[in-house]
Short mmCIF file of C-alpha atoms in Angstrom, two decimals:
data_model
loop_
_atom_site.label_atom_id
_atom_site.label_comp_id
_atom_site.label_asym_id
_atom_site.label_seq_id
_atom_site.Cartn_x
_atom_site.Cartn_y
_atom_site.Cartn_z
CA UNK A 19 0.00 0.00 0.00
CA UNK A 20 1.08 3.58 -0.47
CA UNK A 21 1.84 5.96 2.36
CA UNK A 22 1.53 9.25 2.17
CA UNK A 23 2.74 11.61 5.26
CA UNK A 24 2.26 14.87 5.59
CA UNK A 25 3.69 17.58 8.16
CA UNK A 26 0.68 19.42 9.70
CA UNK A 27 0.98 23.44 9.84
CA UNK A 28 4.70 22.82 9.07
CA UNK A 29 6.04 25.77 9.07
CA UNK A 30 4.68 26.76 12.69
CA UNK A 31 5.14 23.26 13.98
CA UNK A 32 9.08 23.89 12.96
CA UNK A 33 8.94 27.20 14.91
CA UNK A 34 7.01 25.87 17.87
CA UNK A 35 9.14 22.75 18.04
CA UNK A 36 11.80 25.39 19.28
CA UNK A 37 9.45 27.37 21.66
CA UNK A 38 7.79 24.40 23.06
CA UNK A 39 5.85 27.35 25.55
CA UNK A 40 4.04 28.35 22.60
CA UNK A 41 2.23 24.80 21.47
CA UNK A 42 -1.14 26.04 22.54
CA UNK A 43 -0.79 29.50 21.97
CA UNK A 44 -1.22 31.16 18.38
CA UNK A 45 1.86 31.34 16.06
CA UNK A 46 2.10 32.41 12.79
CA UNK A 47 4.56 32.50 10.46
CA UNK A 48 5.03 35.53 8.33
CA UNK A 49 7.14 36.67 5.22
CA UNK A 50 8.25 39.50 6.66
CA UNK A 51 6.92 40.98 10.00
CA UNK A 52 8.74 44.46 9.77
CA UNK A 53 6.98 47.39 10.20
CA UNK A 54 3.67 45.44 9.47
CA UNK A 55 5.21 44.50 5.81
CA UNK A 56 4.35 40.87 4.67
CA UNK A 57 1.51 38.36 4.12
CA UNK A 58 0.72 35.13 6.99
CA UNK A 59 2.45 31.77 5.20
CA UNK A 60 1.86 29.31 7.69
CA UNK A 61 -0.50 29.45 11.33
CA UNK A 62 -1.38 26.67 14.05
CA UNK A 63 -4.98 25.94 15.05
CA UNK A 64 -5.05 28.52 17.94
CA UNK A 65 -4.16 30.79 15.23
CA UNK A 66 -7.15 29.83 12.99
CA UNK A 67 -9.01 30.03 15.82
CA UNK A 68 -9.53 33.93 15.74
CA UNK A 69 -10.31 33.55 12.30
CA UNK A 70 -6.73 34.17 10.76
CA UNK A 71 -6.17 32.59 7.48
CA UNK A 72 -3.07 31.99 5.09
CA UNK A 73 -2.05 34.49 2.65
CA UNK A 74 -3.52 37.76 4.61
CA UNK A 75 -1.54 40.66 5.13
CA UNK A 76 -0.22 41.27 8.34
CA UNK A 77 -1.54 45.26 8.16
CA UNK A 78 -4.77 44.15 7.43
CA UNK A 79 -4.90 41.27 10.09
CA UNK A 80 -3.73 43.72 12.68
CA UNK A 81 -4.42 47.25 12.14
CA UNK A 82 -2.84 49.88 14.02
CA UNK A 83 -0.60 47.66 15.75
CA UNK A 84 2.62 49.87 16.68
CA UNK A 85 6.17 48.83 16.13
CA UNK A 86 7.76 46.96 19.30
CA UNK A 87 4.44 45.98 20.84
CA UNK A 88 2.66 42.56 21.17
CA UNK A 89 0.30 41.40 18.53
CA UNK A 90 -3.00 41.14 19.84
CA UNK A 91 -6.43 40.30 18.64
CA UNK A 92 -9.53 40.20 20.57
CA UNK A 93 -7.31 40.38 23.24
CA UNK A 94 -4.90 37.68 22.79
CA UNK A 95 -1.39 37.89 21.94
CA UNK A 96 -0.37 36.12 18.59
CA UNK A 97 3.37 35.24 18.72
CA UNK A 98 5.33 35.88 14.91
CA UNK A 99 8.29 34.47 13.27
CA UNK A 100 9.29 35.42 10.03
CA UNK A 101 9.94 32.53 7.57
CA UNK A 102 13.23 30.54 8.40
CA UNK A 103 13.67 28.39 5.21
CA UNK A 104 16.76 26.72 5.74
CA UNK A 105 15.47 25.52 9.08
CA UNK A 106 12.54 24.01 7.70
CA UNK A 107 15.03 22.09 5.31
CA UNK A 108 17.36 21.17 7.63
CA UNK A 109 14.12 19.59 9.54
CA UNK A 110 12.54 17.86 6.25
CA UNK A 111 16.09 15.86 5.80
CA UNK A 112 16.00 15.03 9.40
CA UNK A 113 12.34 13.59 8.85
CA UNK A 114 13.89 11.30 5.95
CA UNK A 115 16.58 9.85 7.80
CA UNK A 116 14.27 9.12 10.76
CA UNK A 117 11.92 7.21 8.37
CA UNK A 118 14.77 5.73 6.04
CA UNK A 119 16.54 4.32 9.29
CA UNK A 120 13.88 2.63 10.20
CA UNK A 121 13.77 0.43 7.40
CA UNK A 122 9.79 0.31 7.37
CA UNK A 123 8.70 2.41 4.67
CA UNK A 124 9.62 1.33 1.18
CA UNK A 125 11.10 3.49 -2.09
CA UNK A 126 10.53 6.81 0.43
CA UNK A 127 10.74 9.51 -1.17
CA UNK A 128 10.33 13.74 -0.61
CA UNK A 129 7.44 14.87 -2.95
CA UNK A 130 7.64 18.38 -1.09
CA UNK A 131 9.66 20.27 2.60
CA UNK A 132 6.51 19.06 4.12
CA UNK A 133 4.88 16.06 2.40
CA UNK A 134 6.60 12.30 1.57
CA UNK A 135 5.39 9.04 -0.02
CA UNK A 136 6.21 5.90 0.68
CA UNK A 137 5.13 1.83 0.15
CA UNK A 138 4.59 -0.93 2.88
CA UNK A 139 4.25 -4.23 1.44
CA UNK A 140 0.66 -5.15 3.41
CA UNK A 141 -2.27 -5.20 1.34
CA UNK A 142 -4.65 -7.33 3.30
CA UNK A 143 -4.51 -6.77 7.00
CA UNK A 144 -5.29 -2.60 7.78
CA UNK A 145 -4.71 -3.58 11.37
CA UNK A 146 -1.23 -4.42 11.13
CA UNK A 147 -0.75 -1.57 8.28
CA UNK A 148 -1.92 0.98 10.93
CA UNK A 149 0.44 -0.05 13.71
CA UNK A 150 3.47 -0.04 10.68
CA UNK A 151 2.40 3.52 10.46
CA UNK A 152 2.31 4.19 13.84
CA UNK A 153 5.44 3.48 14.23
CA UNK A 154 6.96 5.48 11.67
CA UNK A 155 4.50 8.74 12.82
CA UNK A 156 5.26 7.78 16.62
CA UNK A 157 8.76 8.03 15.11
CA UNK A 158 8.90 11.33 13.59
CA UNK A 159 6.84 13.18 16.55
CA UNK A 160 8.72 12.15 19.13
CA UNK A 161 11.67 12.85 17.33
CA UNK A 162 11.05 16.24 15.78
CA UNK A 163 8.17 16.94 17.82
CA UNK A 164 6.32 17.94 14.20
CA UNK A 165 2.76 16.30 14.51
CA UNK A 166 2.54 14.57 11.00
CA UNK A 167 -0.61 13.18 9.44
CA UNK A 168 -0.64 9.85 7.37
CA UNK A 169 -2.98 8.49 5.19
CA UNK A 170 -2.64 5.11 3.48
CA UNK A 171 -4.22 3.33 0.17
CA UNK A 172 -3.72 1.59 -3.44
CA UNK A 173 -2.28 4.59 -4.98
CA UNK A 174 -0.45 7.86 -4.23
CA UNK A 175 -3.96 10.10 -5.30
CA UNK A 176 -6.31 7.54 -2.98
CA UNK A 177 -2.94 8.15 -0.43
CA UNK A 178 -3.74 11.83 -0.41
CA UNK A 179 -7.20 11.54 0.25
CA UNK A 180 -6.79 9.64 2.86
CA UNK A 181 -4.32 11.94 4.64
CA UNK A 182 -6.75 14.49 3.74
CA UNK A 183 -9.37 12.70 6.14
CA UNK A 184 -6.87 11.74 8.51
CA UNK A 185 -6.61 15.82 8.71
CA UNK A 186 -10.09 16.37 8.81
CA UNK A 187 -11.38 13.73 11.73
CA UNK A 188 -9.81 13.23 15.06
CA UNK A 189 -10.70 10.20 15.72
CA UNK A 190 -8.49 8.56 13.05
CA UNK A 191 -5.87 9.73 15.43
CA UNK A 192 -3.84 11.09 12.44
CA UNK A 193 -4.01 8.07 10.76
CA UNK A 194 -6.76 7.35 8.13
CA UNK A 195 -6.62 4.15 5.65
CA UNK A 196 -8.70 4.11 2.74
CA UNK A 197 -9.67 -0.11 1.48
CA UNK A 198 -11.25 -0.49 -1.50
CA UNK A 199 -14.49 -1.20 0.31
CA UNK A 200 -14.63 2.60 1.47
CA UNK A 201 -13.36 4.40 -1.27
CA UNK A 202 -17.11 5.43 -2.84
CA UNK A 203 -18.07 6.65 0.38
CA UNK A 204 -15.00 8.62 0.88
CA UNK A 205 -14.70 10.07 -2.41
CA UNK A 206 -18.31 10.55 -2.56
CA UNK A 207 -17.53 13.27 0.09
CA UNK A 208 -14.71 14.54 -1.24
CA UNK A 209 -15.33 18.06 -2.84
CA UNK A 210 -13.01 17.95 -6.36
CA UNK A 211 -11.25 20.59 -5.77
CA UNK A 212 -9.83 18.97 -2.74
CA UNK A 213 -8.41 15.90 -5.42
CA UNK A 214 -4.49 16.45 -5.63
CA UNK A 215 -4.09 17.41 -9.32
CA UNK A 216 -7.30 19.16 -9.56
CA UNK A 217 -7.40 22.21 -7.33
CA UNK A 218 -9.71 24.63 -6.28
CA UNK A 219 -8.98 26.70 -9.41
CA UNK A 220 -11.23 24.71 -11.66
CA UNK A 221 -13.93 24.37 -9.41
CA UNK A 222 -16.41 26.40 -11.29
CA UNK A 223 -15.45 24.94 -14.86
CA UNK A 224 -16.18 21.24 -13.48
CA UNK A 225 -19.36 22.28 -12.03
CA UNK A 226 -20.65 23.24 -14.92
CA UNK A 227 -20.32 19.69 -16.25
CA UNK A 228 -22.17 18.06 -12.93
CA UNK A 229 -18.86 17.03 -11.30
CA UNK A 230 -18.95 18.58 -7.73
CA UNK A 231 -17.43 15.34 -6.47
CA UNK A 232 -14.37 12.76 -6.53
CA UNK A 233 -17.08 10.45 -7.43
CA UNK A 234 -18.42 12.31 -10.01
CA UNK A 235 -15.29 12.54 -11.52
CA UNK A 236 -14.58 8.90 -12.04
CA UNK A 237 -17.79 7.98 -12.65
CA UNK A 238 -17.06 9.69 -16.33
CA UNK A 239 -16.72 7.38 -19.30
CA UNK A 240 -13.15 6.46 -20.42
CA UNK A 241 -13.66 8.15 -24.03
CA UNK A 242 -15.55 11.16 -21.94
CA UNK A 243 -12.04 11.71 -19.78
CA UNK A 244 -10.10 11.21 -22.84
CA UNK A 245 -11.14 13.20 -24.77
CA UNK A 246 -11.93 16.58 -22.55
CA UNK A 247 -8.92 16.42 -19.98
CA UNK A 248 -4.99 16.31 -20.56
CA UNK A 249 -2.42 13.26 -19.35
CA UNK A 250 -2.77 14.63 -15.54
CA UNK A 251 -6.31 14.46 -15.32
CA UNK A 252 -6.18 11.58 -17.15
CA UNK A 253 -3.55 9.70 -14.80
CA UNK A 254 -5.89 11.13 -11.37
CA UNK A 255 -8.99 10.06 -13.22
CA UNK A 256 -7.16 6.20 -13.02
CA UNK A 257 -5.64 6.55 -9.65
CA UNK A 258 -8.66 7.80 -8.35
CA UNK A 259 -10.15 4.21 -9.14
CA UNK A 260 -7.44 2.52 -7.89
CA UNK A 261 -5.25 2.30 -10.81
CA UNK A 262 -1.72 3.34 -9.87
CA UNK A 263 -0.64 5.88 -12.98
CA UNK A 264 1.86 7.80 -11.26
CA UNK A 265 5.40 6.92 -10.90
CA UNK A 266 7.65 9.42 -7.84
CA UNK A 267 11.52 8.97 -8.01
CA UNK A 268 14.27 9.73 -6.07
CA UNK A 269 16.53 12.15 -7.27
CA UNK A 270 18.92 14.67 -6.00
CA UNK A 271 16.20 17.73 -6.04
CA UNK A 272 17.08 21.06 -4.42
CA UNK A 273 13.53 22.06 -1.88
CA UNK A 274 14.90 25.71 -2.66
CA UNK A 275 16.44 27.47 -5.57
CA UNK A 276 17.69 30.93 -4.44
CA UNK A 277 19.54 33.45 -6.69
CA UNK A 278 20.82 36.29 -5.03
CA UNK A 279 23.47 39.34 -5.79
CA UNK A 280 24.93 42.56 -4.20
CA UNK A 281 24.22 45.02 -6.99
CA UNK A 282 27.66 46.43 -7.68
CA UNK A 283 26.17 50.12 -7.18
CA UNK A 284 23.26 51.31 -5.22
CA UNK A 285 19.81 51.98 -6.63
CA UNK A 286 16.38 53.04 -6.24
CA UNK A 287 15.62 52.75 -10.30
CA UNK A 288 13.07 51.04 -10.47
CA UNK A 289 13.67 49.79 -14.46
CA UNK A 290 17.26 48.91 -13.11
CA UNK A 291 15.86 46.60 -10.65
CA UNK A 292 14.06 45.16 -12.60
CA UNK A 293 16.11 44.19 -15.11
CA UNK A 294 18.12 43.01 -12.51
CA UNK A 295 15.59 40.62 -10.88
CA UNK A 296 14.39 39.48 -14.19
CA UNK A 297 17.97 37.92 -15.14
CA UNK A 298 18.44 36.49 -11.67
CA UNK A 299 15.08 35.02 -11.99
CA UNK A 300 15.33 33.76 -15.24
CA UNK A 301 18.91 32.27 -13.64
CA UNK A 302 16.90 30.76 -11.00
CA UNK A 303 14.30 29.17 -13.20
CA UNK A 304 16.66 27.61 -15.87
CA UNK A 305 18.29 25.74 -12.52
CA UNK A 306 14.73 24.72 -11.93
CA UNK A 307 14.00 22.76 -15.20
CA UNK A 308 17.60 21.04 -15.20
CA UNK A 309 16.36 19.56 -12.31
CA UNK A 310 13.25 18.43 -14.20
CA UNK A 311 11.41 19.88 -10.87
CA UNK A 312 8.67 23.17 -10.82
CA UNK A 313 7.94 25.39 -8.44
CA UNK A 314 4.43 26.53 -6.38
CA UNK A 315 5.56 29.78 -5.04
CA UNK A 316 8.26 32.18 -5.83
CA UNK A 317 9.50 34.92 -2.80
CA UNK A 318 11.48 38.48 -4.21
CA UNK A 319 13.38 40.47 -1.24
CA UNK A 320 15.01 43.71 -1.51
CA UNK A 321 17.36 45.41 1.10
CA UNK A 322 19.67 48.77 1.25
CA UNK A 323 23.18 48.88 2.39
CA UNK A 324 22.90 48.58 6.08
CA UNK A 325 26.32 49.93 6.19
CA UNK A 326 25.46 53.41 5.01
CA UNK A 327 23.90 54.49 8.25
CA UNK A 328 23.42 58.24 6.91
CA UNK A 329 20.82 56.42 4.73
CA UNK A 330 17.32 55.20 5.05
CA UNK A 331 17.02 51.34 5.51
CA UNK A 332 14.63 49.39 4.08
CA UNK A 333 14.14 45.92 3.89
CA UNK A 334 10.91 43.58 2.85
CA UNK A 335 10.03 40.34 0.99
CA UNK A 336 6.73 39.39 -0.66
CA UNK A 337 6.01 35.60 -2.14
CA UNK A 338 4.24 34.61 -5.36
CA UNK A 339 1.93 31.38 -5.13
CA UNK A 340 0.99 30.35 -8.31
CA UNK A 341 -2.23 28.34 -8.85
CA UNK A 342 -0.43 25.17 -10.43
CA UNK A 343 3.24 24.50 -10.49
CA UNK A 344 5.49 26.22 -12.82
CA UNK A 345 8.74 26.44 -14.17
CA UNK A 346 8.54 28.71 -17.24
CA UNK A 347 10.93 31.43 -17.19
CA UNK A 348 8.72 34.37 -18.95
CA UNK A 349 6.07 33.57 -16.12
CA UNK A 350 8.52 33.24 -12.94
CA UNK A 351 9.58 36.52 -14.30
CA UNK A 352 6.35 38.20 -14.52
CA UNK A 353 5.64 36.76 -10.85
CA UNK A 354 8.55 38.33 -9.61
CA UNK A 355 7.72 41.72 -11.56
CA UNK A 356 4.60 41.68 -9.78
CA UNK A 357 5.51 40.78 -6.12
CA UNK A 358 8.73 43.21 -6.25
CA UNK A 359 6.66 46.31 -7.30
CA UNK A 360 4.36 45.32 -4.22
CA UNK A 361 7.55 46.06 -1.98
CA UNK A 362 8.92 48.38 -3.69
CA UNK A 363 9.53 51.88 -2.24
CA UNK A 364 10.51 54.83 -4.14
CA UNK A 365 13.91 56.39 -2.65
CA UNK A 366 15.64 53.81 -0.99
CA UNK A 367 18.64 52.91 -2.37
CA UNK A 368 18.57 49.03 -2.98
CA UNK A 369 21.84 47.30 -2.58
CA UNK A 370 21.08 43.36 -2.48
CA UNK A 371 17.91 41.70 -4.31
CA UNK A 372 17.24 38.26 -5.11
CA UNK A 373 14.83 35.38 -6.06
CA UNK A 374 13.64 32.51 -4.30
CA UNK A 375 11.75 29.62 -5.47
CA UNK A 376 10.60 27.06 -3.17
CA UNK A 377 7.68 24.33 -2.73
CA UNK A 378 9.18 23.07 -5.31
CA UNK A 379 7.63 19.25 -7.15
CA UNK A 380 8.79 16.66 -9.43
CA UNK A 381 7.67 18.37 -12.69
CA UNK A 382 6.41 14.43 -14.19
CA UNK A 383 4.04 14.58 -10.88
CA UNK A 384 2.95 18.02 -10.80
CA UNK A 385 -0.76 19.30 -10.18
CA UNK A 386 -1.48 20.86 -13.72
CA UNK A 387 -4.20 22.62 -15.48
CA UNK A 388 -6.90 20.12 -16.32
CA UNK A 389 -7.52 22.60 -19.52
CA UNK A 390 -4.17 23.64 -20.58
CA UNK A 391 -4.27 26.08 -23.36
CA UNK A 392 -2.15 25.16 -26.36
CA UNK A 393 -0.07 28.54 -26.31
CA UNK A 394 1.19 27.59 -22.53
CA UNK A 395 1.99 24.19 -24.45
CA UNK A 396 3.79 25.75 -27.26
CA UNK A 397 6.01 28.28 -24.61
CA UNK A 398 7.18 25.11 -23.15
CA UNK A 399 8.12 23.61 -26.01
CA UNK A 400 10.10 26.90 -27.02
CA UNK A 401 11.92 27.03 -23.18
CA UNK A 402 12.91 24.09 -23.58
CA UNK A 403 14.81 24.75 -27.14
CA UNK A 404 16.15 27.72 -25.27
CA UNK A 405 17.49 25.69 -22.62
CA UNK A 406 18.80 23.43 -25.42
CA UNK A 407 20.67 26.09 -26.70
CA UNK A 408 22.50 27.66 -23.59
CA UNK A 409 23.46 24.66 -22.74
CA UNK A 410 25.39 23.68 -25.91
CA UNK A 411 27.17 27.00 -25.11
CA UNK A 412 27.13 26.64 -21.58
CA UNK A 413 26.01 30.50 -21.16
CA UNK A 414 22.28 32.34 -21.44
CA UNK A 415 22.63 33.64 -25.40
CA UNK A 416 19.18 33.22 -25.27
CA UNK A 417 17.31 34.39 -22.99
CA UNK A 418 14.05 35.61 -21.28
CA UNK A 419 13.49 39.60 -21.97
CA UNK A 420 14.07 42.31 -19.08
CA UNK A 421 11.26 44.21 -17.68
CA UNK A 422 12.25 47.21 -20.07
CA UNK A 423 12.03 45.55 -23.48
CA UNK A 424 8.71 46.44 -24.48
CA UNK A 425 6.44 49.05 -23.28
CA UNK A 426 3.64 47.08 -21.45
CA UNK A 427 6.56 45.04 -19.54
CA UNK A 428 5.60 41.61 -20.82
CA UNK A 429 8.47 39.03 -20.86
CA UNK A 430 8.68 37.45 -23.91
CA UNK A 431 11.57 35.38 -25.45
CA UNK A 432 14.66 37.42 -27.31
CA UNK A 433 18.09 37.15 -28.29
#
């Protein structure tokens, strides 16, 4: 059976494992926490609790709050940490050697920082699957003290699902296997856009065509699936019946691609910048597709010369998530457009920018658009003669365009 484990909160369990005081109290993790600046990445139940939710901006979450005072809401104090992502790594490899040592868990391998697969050969007895498990979760938590949740069936898509129940009920204890005897039921109650390759994206578009469910989605004809949805949707439509279409593989695959420089003069022009950013990023994202991986967000940070204390310091990130994994160079670069002119501020003179591009996936397993438009097909094809090209001569003679080529700042593909 395949095992699917998955790190719950994990960026705030990593923070509370080192503040142990704080388990019960609310934590968030922020990109940035400075003078209000930033968005909430990552939050524990407490947090939840007063109705915070991922992706809101820390101004708007907590208006007026004052520089070197508490955060409260509704009267009680929320505890920040801005995002540590090296720690987080260095905790994700210490969760694989825990589970590889063991010697229970089968081909294991690191889909994301936060989420693994695995096999254990028992098919026909959940009771002795379960306590495999718990050992291996027992393992981790004790270990790491990150509460993981584990779910458990015939394929890595039914795997998910099951994790995604093991999330949602605590009486499974954090452990939820899904037989073939119970999969209608629980896909039955599975919304679609919770189905890992699917997303919430296309929600609307597959309601239109009556499928609001898991079940509704496999109960589609063969030719019906064929012919309307790509390979992905195609390959979930199987696994979702118990037909094991996707292959993961180990490889050596960075969790974080970061490109970063000290500009060799000072700035605070804007088009400079830019252009700057747009051949780190484009740096950044040709790294990315030798390693046959994509990425599902993308963070740009800016800071002056703390040096030059006669002038005004400024520093601030802001992240990019992007709806399905990507790895195309002219779109990383219009991410990073975007997110940098969020944090931009006119005057400060910039001395160190950079790109980083994390959460990143297998590209052969990623969660793609069910209705890929041909033109995204056709840019891929054309990155990857690009790539083709700078790597016969082993430097970037063609490459993506700067922000300043053409007047409405699209990126497009240039010599």
């Amino acid at each position: 059976m395949i095992v699917h484990i998955d790190c719950n909160s994990y960026f705030a369990s990593c923070e509370i494992a080192d503040h142990p005081e704080l388990a019960d109290k609310p934590v968030i993790v922020s990109s940035s926490n400075d003078n209000n600046g930033g968005i909430i990445l990552a939050l524990n139940k407490p947090a939840k609790q007063l109705g915070l939710k991922r992706g809101l901006p820390i101004f708007q979450a907590f208006k007026g709050h004052q520089p070197d005072e508490p955060y409260m809401l509704n009267g009680t104090e929320v505890f920040f940490f801005e995002v540590d992502h090296k720690k987080y790594g260095r905790i994700s490899e210490q969760i694989m050697s825990i589970v590889l040592e063991q010697e229970i868990v089968l081909n294991f391998v690191q889909y994301s920082v936060d989420e693994f697969f695995g096999e254990i050969p028992v098919d026909d007895d959940p009771d002795e699957l379960r306590q495999y498990i718990k050992q291996v979760k027992d393992l981790i938590e004790t270990t790491t003290h990150i509460p993981v949740s584990c779910g458990s069936a015939a394929t890595y898509t039914l795997a998910k699902v099951a994790t995604h129940y093991a999330k949602q009920y605590s009486g499974y204890n954090g452990i939820c296997i899904l037989p073939e005897e119970k999969r209608e039921k629980a896909l039955q109650l599975l919304p679609i856009e919770e189905v890992w390759g699917i997303g919430r994206a296309f929600r609307k578009h597959l309601e239109r065509t009556n499928i609001k469910t898991a079940w509704d989605f496999i109960q589609k004809s063969d030719e019906y699936i064929l012919n309307v949805f790509n390979s992905t949707a195609v390959n979930t439509w199987k696994e979702l019946r118990g037909i094991r279409a996707i292959e993961l593989k180990k490889h050596d695959q960075r969790q974080s691609i970061a490109h970063t420089r000290t500009l060799t003069r000072t700035s605070h022009d804007l088009d400079y910048l830019l252009q700057q950013l747009s051949s780190y990023t484009s740096a950044a994202a040709f790294k990315l597709r030798e390693q046959h991986s994509c990425c599902q967000q993308l963070t740009v940070f800016l800071q002056t010369n703390r040096h030059r204390t006669d002038l005004p310091q400024y520093t601030n990130e802001q992240t990019h998530k992007f709806a399905s994994p990507e790895s195309d160079s002219g779109t990383l670069i219009a991410a990073a457009a975007q997110a940098f002119r969020t944090i931009y501020r006119p005057g400060y003179e910039i001395k160190r920018l950079g790109v980083i591009l994390d959460k990143i996936v297998d590209a052969n397993t990623m969660q793609l658009d069910l209705f890929e438009d041909p033109h995204k097909q056709r840019l891929r094809k054309a990155q990857s003669a690009v790539d083709a090209i700078n790597r016969k001569f082993d430097r970037e003679l063609v490459h993506s365009g700067s922000f300043t080529d053409s007047s409405d700042h699209n990126p497009g593909i240039t010599k």
